[in-house]
CSV table of C-alpha atoms and ligand atoms in Angstrom, one decimal:
chain,number,residue,atom,x,y,z
A,1,UNK,CA,29.4,36.2,-6.5
A,2,UNK,CA,31.2,33.0,-5.6
A,3,UNK,CA,29.8,30.1,-7.6
A,4,UNK,CA,30.8,26.7,-6.3
A,5,UNK,CA,30.3,25.2,-9.7
A,6,UNK,CA,33.1,27.4,-11.0
A,7,UNK,CA,35.5,24.6,-9.9
A,8,UNK,CA,34.1,22.1,-12.4
A,9,UNK,CA,32.7,24.3,-15.1
A,10,UNK,CA,34.1,27.5,-16.8
A,11,UNK,CA,31.1,28.4,-18.9
A,12,UNK,CA,28.6,30.7,-17.1
A,13,UNK,CA,25.7,29.7,-19.3
A,14,UNK,CA,26.3,26.1,-18.6
A,15,UNK,CA,26.5,26.8,-14.9
A,16,UNK,CA,23.1,28.5,-15.1
A,17,UNK,CA,21.6,25.4,-16.7
A,18,UNK,CA,23.2,23.2,-14.0
A,19,UNK,CA,21.7,25.3,-11.3
A,20,UNK,CA,18.4,25.3,-13.0
A,21,UNK,CA,18.3,21.5,-13.2
A,22,UNK,CA,19.5,21.1,-9.6
A,23,UNK,CA,16.7,23.5,-8.5
A,24,UNK,CA,14.1,21.5,-10.5
A,25,UNK,CA,15.4,18.2,-9.0
A,26,UNK,CA,15.0,19.6,-5.5
A,27,UNK,CA,11.6,21.1,-6.3
A,28,UNK,CA,10.3,17.8,-7.5
A,29,UNK,CA,11.8,15.9,-4.6
A,30,UNK,CA,10.2,18.5,-2.2
A,31,UNK,CA,6.8,18.1,-3.9
A,32,UNK,CA,7.0,14.3,-3.6
A,33,UNK,CA,7.9,14.7,0.1
A,34,UNK,CA,5.1,17.3,0.6
A,35,UNK,CA,2.4,15.2,-0.9
A,36,UNK,CA,3.5,12.0,0.8
A,37,UNK,CA,3.1,13.8,4.1
A,38,UNK,CA,0.0,15.7,3.2
A,39,UNK,CA,-1.8,12.6,2.0
A,40,UNK,CA,-0.6,10.4,4.8
A,41,UNK,CA,1.1,8.0,2.4
A,42,UNK,CA,3.4,5.6,4.2
A,43,UNK,CA,6.0,3.4,2.6
A,44,UNK,CA,6.1,-0.3,3.6
A,45,UNK,CA,7.8,-0.5,6.9
A,46,UNK,CA,7.1,-4.1,8.1
A,47,UNK,CA,9.8,-6.6,7.0
A,48,UNK,CA,8.6,-10.0,7.8
A,49,UNK,CA,9.2,-13.0,5.6
A,50,UNK,CA,7.1,-16.0,4.9
A,51,UNK,CA,7.4,-19.1,2.6
A,52,UNK,CA,4.8,-18.3,-0.1
A,53,UNK,CA,4.6,-21.9,-1.2
A,54,UNK,CA,3.5,-23.1,2.3
A,55,UNK,CA,0.9,-20.4,3.2
A,56,UNK,CA,-1.7,-23.1,3.8
A,57,UNK,CA,0.5,-24.7,6.3
A,58,UNK,CA,1.3,-21.5,8.2
A,59,UNK,CA,-0.8,-20.6,11.2
A,60,UNK,CA,-1.7,-17.1,10.3
A,61,UNK,CA,-2.5,-17.6,6.5
A,62,UNK,CA,-4.2,-20.9,6.7
A,63,UNK,CA,-7.6,-20.8,4.9
A,64,UNK,CA,-9.6,-21.1,8.1
A,65,UNK,CA,-7.7,-18.2,9.8
A,66,UNK,CA,-8.2,-15.6,7.1
A,67,UNK,CA,-10.5,-12.6,7.5
A,68,UNK,CA,-11.3,-10.0,10.2
A,69,UNK,CA,-10.2,-10.5,13.8
A,70,UNK,CA,-10.7,-8.0,16.6
A,71,UNK,CA,-7.9,-7.1,18.9
A,72,UNK,CA,-8.0,-6.3,22.6
A,73,UNK,CA,-7.4,-2.6,22.0
A,74,UNK,CA,-10.5,-2.3,19.8
A,75,UNK,CA,-8.6,-2.3,16.5
A,76,UNK,CA,-9.0,-4.9,13.8
A,77,UNK,CA,-6.6,-7.1,11.9
A,78,UNK,CA,-7.6,-8.3,8.5
A,79,UNK,CA,-5.6,-11.3,7.2
A,80,UNK,CA,-5.7,-11.7,3.4
A,81,UNK,CA,-4.1,-14.0,0.9
A,82,UNK,CA,-3.5,-12.5,-2.6
A,83,UNK,CA,-3.4,-15.2,-5.3
A,84,UNK,CA,-4.0,-15.3,-9.0
A,85,UNK,CA,-6.7,-14.0,-9.4
A,86,UNK,CA,-8.3,-12.6,-6.2
A,87,UNK,CA,-7.9,-11.6,-2.6
A,88,UNK,CA,-9.2,-14.2,-0.1
A,89,UNK,CA,-11.6,-14.0,1.6
A,90,UNK,CA,-13.4,-12.3,-1.2
A,91,UNK,CA,-15.5,-10.1,1.0
A,92,UNK,CA,-14.2,-8.1,4.0
A,93,UNK,CA,-16.4,-6.1,6.2
A,94,UNK,CA,-15.0,-3.5,8.6
A,95,UNK,CA,-16.6,-0.5,10.5
A,96,UNK,CA,-15.8,3.1,9.9
A,97,UNK,CA,-13.3,5.1,12.1
A,98,UNK,CA,-11.6,2.0,13.4
A,99,UNK,CA,-7.9,1.2,13.2
A,100,UNK,CA,-7.6,-1.6,10.7
A,101,UNK,CA,-4.3,-3.4,10.1
A,102,UNK,CA,-4.2,-5.5,6.9
A,103,UNK,CA,-1.7,-8.3,6.8
A,104,UNK,CA,-1.4,-9.7,3.3
A,105,UNK,CA,0.7,-12.5,1.8
A,106,UNK,CA,1.0,-13.6,-1.8
A,107,UNK,CA,0.6,-17.3,-2.6
A,108,UNK,CA,2.3,-16.9,-6.0
A,109,UNK,CA,3.6,-13.8,-7.8
A,110,UNK,CA,3.9,-10.1,-7.2
A,111,UNK,CA,0.5,-8.4,-6.6
A,112,UNK,CA,-0.6,-5.0,-5.4
A,113,UNK,CA,-3.6,-4.1,-3.4
A,114,UNK,CA,-5.4,-0.8,-3.6
A,115,UNK,CA,-8.7,0.6,-2.4
A,116,UNK,CA,-9.6,3.6,-4.7
A,117,UNK,CA,-10.4,6.8,-2.8
A,118,UNK,CA,-8.5,5.8,0.3
A,119,UNK,CA,-4.9,5.6,1.4
A,120,UNK,CA,-5.0,1.8,1.6
A,121,UNK,CA,-2.4,0.6,-0.9
A,122,UNK,CA,0.6,-1.6,-0.9
A,123,UNK,CA,2.6,-4.0,-3.0
A,124,UNK,CA,2.3,-7.7,-2.1
A,125,UNK,CA,5.7,-9.2,-2.7
A,126,UNK,CA,5.9,-13.0,-2.5
A,127,UNK,CA,8.0,-14.1,0.4
A,128,UNK,CA,7.0,-11.1,2.5
A,129,UNK,CA,4.1,-10.2,4.7
A,130,UNK,CA,2.7,-6.7,3.6
A,131,UNK,CA,1.3,-4.7,6.4
A,132,UNK,CA,-0.8,-1.5,6.2
A,133,UNK,CA,-2.7,0.2,9.0
A,134,UNK,CA,-5.4,2.7,8.2
A,135,UNK,CA,-8.9,4.0,9.1
A,136,UNK,CA,-11.8,4.2,6.7
A,137,UNK,CA,-13.8,7.5,7.4
A,138,UNK,CA,-16.6,6.8,4.9
A,139,UNK,CA,-19.1,3.9,4.9
A,140,UNK,CA,-19.8,2.2,1.6
A,141,UNK,CA,-18.7,-0.6,-0.7
A,142,UNK,CA,-15.2,-0.4,-2.1
A,143,UNK,CA,-13.2,-2.6,-4.5
A,144,UNK,CA,-10.0,-4.2,-3.4
A,145,UNK,CA,-8.1,-4.0,-6.6
A,146,UNK,CA,-4.8,-5.5,-7.8
A,147,UNK,CA,-2.6,-2.8,-9.2
A,148,UNK,CA,0.5,-4.8,-10.2
A,149,UNK,CA,0.4,-6.8,-13.4
A,150,UNK,CA,0.3,-10.4,-12.3
A,151,UNK,CA,-0.9,-12.4,-15.4
A,152,UNK,CA,-3.8,-12.7,-17.8
A,153,UNK,CA,-6.4,-12.5,-15.1
A,154,UNK,CA,-5.0,-9.3,-13.6
A,155,UNK,CA,-7.9,-7.2,-14.8
A,156,UNK,CA,-10.3,-9.5,-13.0
A,157,UNK,CA,-8.4,-9.6,-9.7
A,158,UNK,CA,-10.5,-7.8,-7.2
A,159,UNK,CA,-12.5,-8.4,-4.0
A,160,UNK,CA,-15.1,-6.5,-2.1
A,161,UNK,CA,-14.4,-4.2,1.0
A,162,UNK,CA,-17.6,-3.2,2.8
A,163,UNK,CA,-17.2,-0.4,5.3
A,164,UNK,CA,-20.2,-0.1,7.6
A,165,UNK,CA,-21.2,2.7,10.0
A,166,UNK,CA,-19.5,2.0,13.3
A,167,UNK,CA,-22.7,1.9,15.4
A,168,UNK,CA,-24.4,-0.4,12.9
A,169,UNK,CA,-21.5,-2.8,12.8
A,170,UNK,CA,-22.2,-4.3,16.2
A,171,UNK,CA,-18.6,-3.5,17.4
A,172,UNK,CA,-18.1,-1.8,20.7
A,173,UNK,CA,-18.9,1.9,20.3
B,201,LIG,CU1,-2.8,-9.6,-8.9
B,201,LIG,CU2,-2.6,-8.1,-10.7
């Protein structure tokens, strides 16, 4: 059998171990890829920059413009500011089975946002607008948690996400 590793390695036992470690590396890479696709995990794809020190002066992230807005196509956009130690506004309400796009900016340091039990998660890097689009199939109250260590109050950094049944939400059905 022609072994391509023969060119760099004479010892057959050593070649077996090299093949084994290569196989393991590909297996683990394949598993990561498989679960990323199977669980619908998407990496950040939206590269848009913002001056984190001047969020209050920006149009989109000014305090009065935060929260849930409905779009013409029936989807929703949720604009959030992550700042030590909370996500603002502190309570967000969206209906089930509706496309929701979160747009989040950090006012200070690196944060993460995560809704346990859903695929809603992203890092919130200062200087960038993080964008995640998802749908929530189940109604209920969820926590919006910070999952990047951001300071002494990190443990207490969370807000409330309320998902209501679509028909009860008063949105168009
Ligand atoms: Cu914000 Cu941890």
